[in-house]
mmCIF file of C-alpha atoms in Angstrom:
data_model
loop_
_atom_site.group_PDB
_atom_site.id
_atom_site.type_symbol
_atom_site.label_atom_id
_atom_site.label_comp_id
_atom_site.label_asym_id
_atom_site.label_seq_id
_atom_site.Cartn_x
_atom_site.Cartn_y
_atom_site.Cartn_z
ATOM 1 C CA MET A 1 100.141 73.958 106.732
ATOM 2 C CA GLN A 2 99.858 77.741 106.576
ATOM 3 C CA LEU A 3 98.260 79.764 109.233
ATOM 4 C CA VAL A 4 97.583 83.496 109.933
ATOM 5 C CA CYS A 5 98.086 84.231 113.719
ATOM 6 C CA ILE A 6 94.998 85.992 115.290
ATOM 7 C CA VAL A 7 96.572 86.377 118.641
ATOM 8 C CA CYS A 8 97.940 90.110 118.198
ATOM 9 C CA PRO A 9 97.607 92.859 115.432
ATOM 10 C CA ASN A 10 100.756 91.764 113.796
ATOM 11 C CA GLY A 11 98.907 89.051 111.769
ATOM 12 C CA CYS A 12 101.965 86.869 111.288
ATOM 13 C CA ARG A 13 101.827 84.520 108.230
ATOM 14 C CA LEU A 14 102.906 81.209 109.921
ATOM 15 C CA ASP A 15 104.440 78.045 108.227
ATOM 16 C CA VAL A 16 103.825 74.877 110.355
ATOM 17 C CA THR A 17 104.901 71.693 110.023
ATOM 18 C CA ARG A 18 104.454 68.683 112.294
ATOM 19 C CA GLU A 19 107.667 67.194 113.951
ATOM 20 C CA GLY A 20 106.745 63.870 115.903
ATOM 21 C CA GLU A 21 104.891 65.154 118.708
ATOM 22 C CA GLY A 22 105.414 68.741 118.435
ATOM 23 C CA VAL A 23 105.374 71.256 115.587
ATOM 24 C CA LYS A 24 107.910 73.533 113.927
ATOM 25 C CA VAL A 25 106.797 77.015 113.437
ATOM 26 C CA GLU A 26 108.257 79.902 111.048
ATOM 27 C CA GLY A 27 107.287 83.278 110.626
ATOM 28 C CA ALA A 28 105.969 84.192 114.196
ATOM 29 C CA ARG A 29 107.497 87.407 115.364
ATOM 30 C CA CYS A 30 106.273 86.661 119.137
ATOM 31 C CA LYS A 31 106.018 83.613 121.399
ATOM 32 C CA ARG A 32 102.218 84.068 121.333
ATOM 33 C CA GLY A 33 102.441 83.259 117.374
ATOM 34 C CA VAL A 34 104.398 80.068 118.585
ATOM 35 C CA LYS A 35 101.869 78.886 121.174
ATOM 36 C CA PHE A 36 98.914 80.050 118.900
ATOM 37 C CA ALA A 37 100.210 77.722 115.775
ATOM 38 C CA GLU A 38 100.990 74.835 118.336
ATOM 39 C CA GLU A 39 97.664 74.799 119.775
ATOM 40 C CA GLU A 40 95.827 75.143 116.165
ATOM 41 C CA THR A 41 97.814 72.357 114.942
ATOM 42 C CA ILE A 42 97.767 69.869 117.914
ATOM 43 C CA ARG A 43 94.298 70.653 119.520
ATOM 44 C CA PRO A 44 92.224 73.289 118.223
ATOM 45 C CA MET A 45 89.740 74.883 120.558
ATOM 46 C CA ARG A 46 86.912 77.197 119.969
ATOM 47 C CA THR A 47 84.338 79.249 121.846
ATOM 48 C CA VAL A 48 80.798 78.512 120.523
ATOM 49 C CA THR A 49 77.870 80.825 120.077
ATOM 50 C CA SER A 50 74.328 79.574 119.249
ATOM 51 C CA SER A 51 70.816 79.838 120.315
ATOM 52 C CA VAL A 52 68.193 77.398 122.087
ATOM 53 C CA LYS A 53 64.376 77.179 122.010
ATOM 54 C CA THR A 54 62.388 78.830 124.654
ATOM 55 C CA THR A 55 58.666 78.825 125.681
ATOM 56 C CA VAL A 56 59.095 81.891 127.574
ATOM 57 C CA LYS A 57 56.543 84.575 126.020
ATOM 58 C CA GLY A 58 58.254 87.011 123.712
ATOM 59 C CA TRP A 59 61.015 85.034 123.052
ATOM 60 C CA ARG A 60 61.240 82.288 120.274
ATOM 61 C CA VAL A 61 64.981 81.472 121.120
ATOM 62 C CA VAL A 62 67.714 82.942 123.529
ATOM 63 C CA PRO A 63 71.374 83.358 122.531
ATOM 64 C CA VAL A 64 73.885 81.317 124.240
ATOM 65 C CA ARG A 65 77.554 80.723 124.121
ATOM 66 C CA THR A 66 80.270 78.564 125.899
ATOM 67 C CA ASP A 67 81.997 80.107 128.794
ATOM 68 C CA GLY A 68 85.183 78.670 127.845
ATOM 69 C CA GLU A 69 86.597 76.747 124.649
ATOM 70 C CA ILE A 70 85.881 73.245 123.661
ATOM 71 C CA PRO A 71 87.594 70.913 121.078
ATOM 72 C CA LYS A 72 86.830 71.864 117.622
ATOM 73 C CA ASP A 73 85.903 68.190 116.706
ATOM 74 C CA LYS A 74 83.006 68.545 119.371
ATOM 75 C CA ILE A 75 81.130 71.492 117.885
ATOM 76 C CA PHE A 76 78.666 69.359 116.059
ATOM 77 C CA HIS A 77 78.304 67.165 118.840
ATOM 78 C CA LEU A 78 77.655 70.291 121.074
ATOM 79 C CA MET A 79 75.117 71.671 118.573
ATOM 80 C CA SER A 80 73.286 68.430 118.516
ATOM 81 C CA LEU A 81 73.054 68.527 122.228
ATOM 82 C CA LEU A 82 71.810 72.384 122.111
ATOM 83 C CA LYS A 83 68.846 71.605 119.436
ATOM 84 C CA ASP A 84 67.231 69.339 122.613
ATOM 85 C CA VAL A 85 67.355 72.191 125.131
ATOM 86 C CA THR A 86 64.348 74.354 125.700
ATOM 87 C CA VAL A 87 64.297 77.182 128.267
ATOM 88 C CA THR A 88 61.078 77.194 130.136
ATOM 89 C CA THR A 89 61.493 80.314 132.456
ATOM 90 C CA PRO A 90 62.994 83.787 132.118
ATOM 91 C CA LEU A 91 66.629 83.522 132.777
ATOM 92 C CA PRO A 92 69.266 86.479 133.601
ATOM 93 C CA ILE A 93 72.160 86.567 131.420
ATOM 94 C CA GLY A 94 75.092 84.096 132.316
ATOM 95 C CA SER A 95 72.613 81.476 133.209
ATOM 96 C CA VAL A 96 73.781 77.730 132.712
ATOM 97 C CA VAL A 97 71.454 76.012 130.214
ATOM 98 C CA ALA A 98 74.071 73.070 129.632
ATOM 99 C CA GLU A 99 76.491 72.379 132.271
ATOM 100 C CA ASN A 100 79.963 70.795 132.085
ATOM 101 C CA VAL A 101 79.776 69.604 128.517
ATOM 102 C CA PHE A 102 81.521 66.454 127.466
ATOM 103 C CA GLY A 103 83.186 66.517 131.031
ATOM 104 C CA SER A 104 84.951 69.783 129.945
ATOM 105 C CA GLY A 105 84.289 71.826 132.692
ATOM 106 C CA VAL A 106 82.670 74.396 130.031
ATOM 107 C CA ASN A 107 79.020 75.681 130.313
ATOM 108 C CA VAL A 108 76.675 76.679 127.869
ATOM 109 C CA VAL A 109 75.386 80.227 129.251
ATOM 110 C CA THR A 110 72.718 82.927 128.080
ATOM 111 C CA THR A 111 74.036 85.867 126.568
ATOM 112 C CA ALA A 112 70.792 87.704 126.877
ATOM 113 C CA ASP A 113 68.600 89.002 129.979
ATOM 114 C CA MET A 114 65.402 87.283 129.545
ATOM 115 C CA GLU A 115 64.001 88.924 132.568
ATOM 116 C CA GLU A 116 64.105 92.199 130.621
ATOM 117 C CA GLU A 117 61.322 92.847 127.992
ATOM 118 C CA ASN A 118 62.153 91.511 124.630
ATOM 119 C CA GLU A 119 60.724 93.264 121.460
#
């Protein structure tokens, strides 16, 4: 598998092969590239951004994001969960709209201050 490391500005082109429980990484100019390749190959994680419905005047939807990373294979499950979330009161930025998703300790939080006027 080939990856381009996104951890630092070098943008190393990595050749990654699985070896038993681990991986072999070639092309990394630093240890961060090796760690990135290992994580991306063994258990890729992502921060997710989206929006949820709201009944608050002036807000059709409110933008949200995870406050940490979740397994990449859980993204579609999270999106399915978020389609059923509706915010009914104005919330400040950083308010939790979905707590501890999938038992991961990661919350989904608002990224806009609904207490300010929205145009």
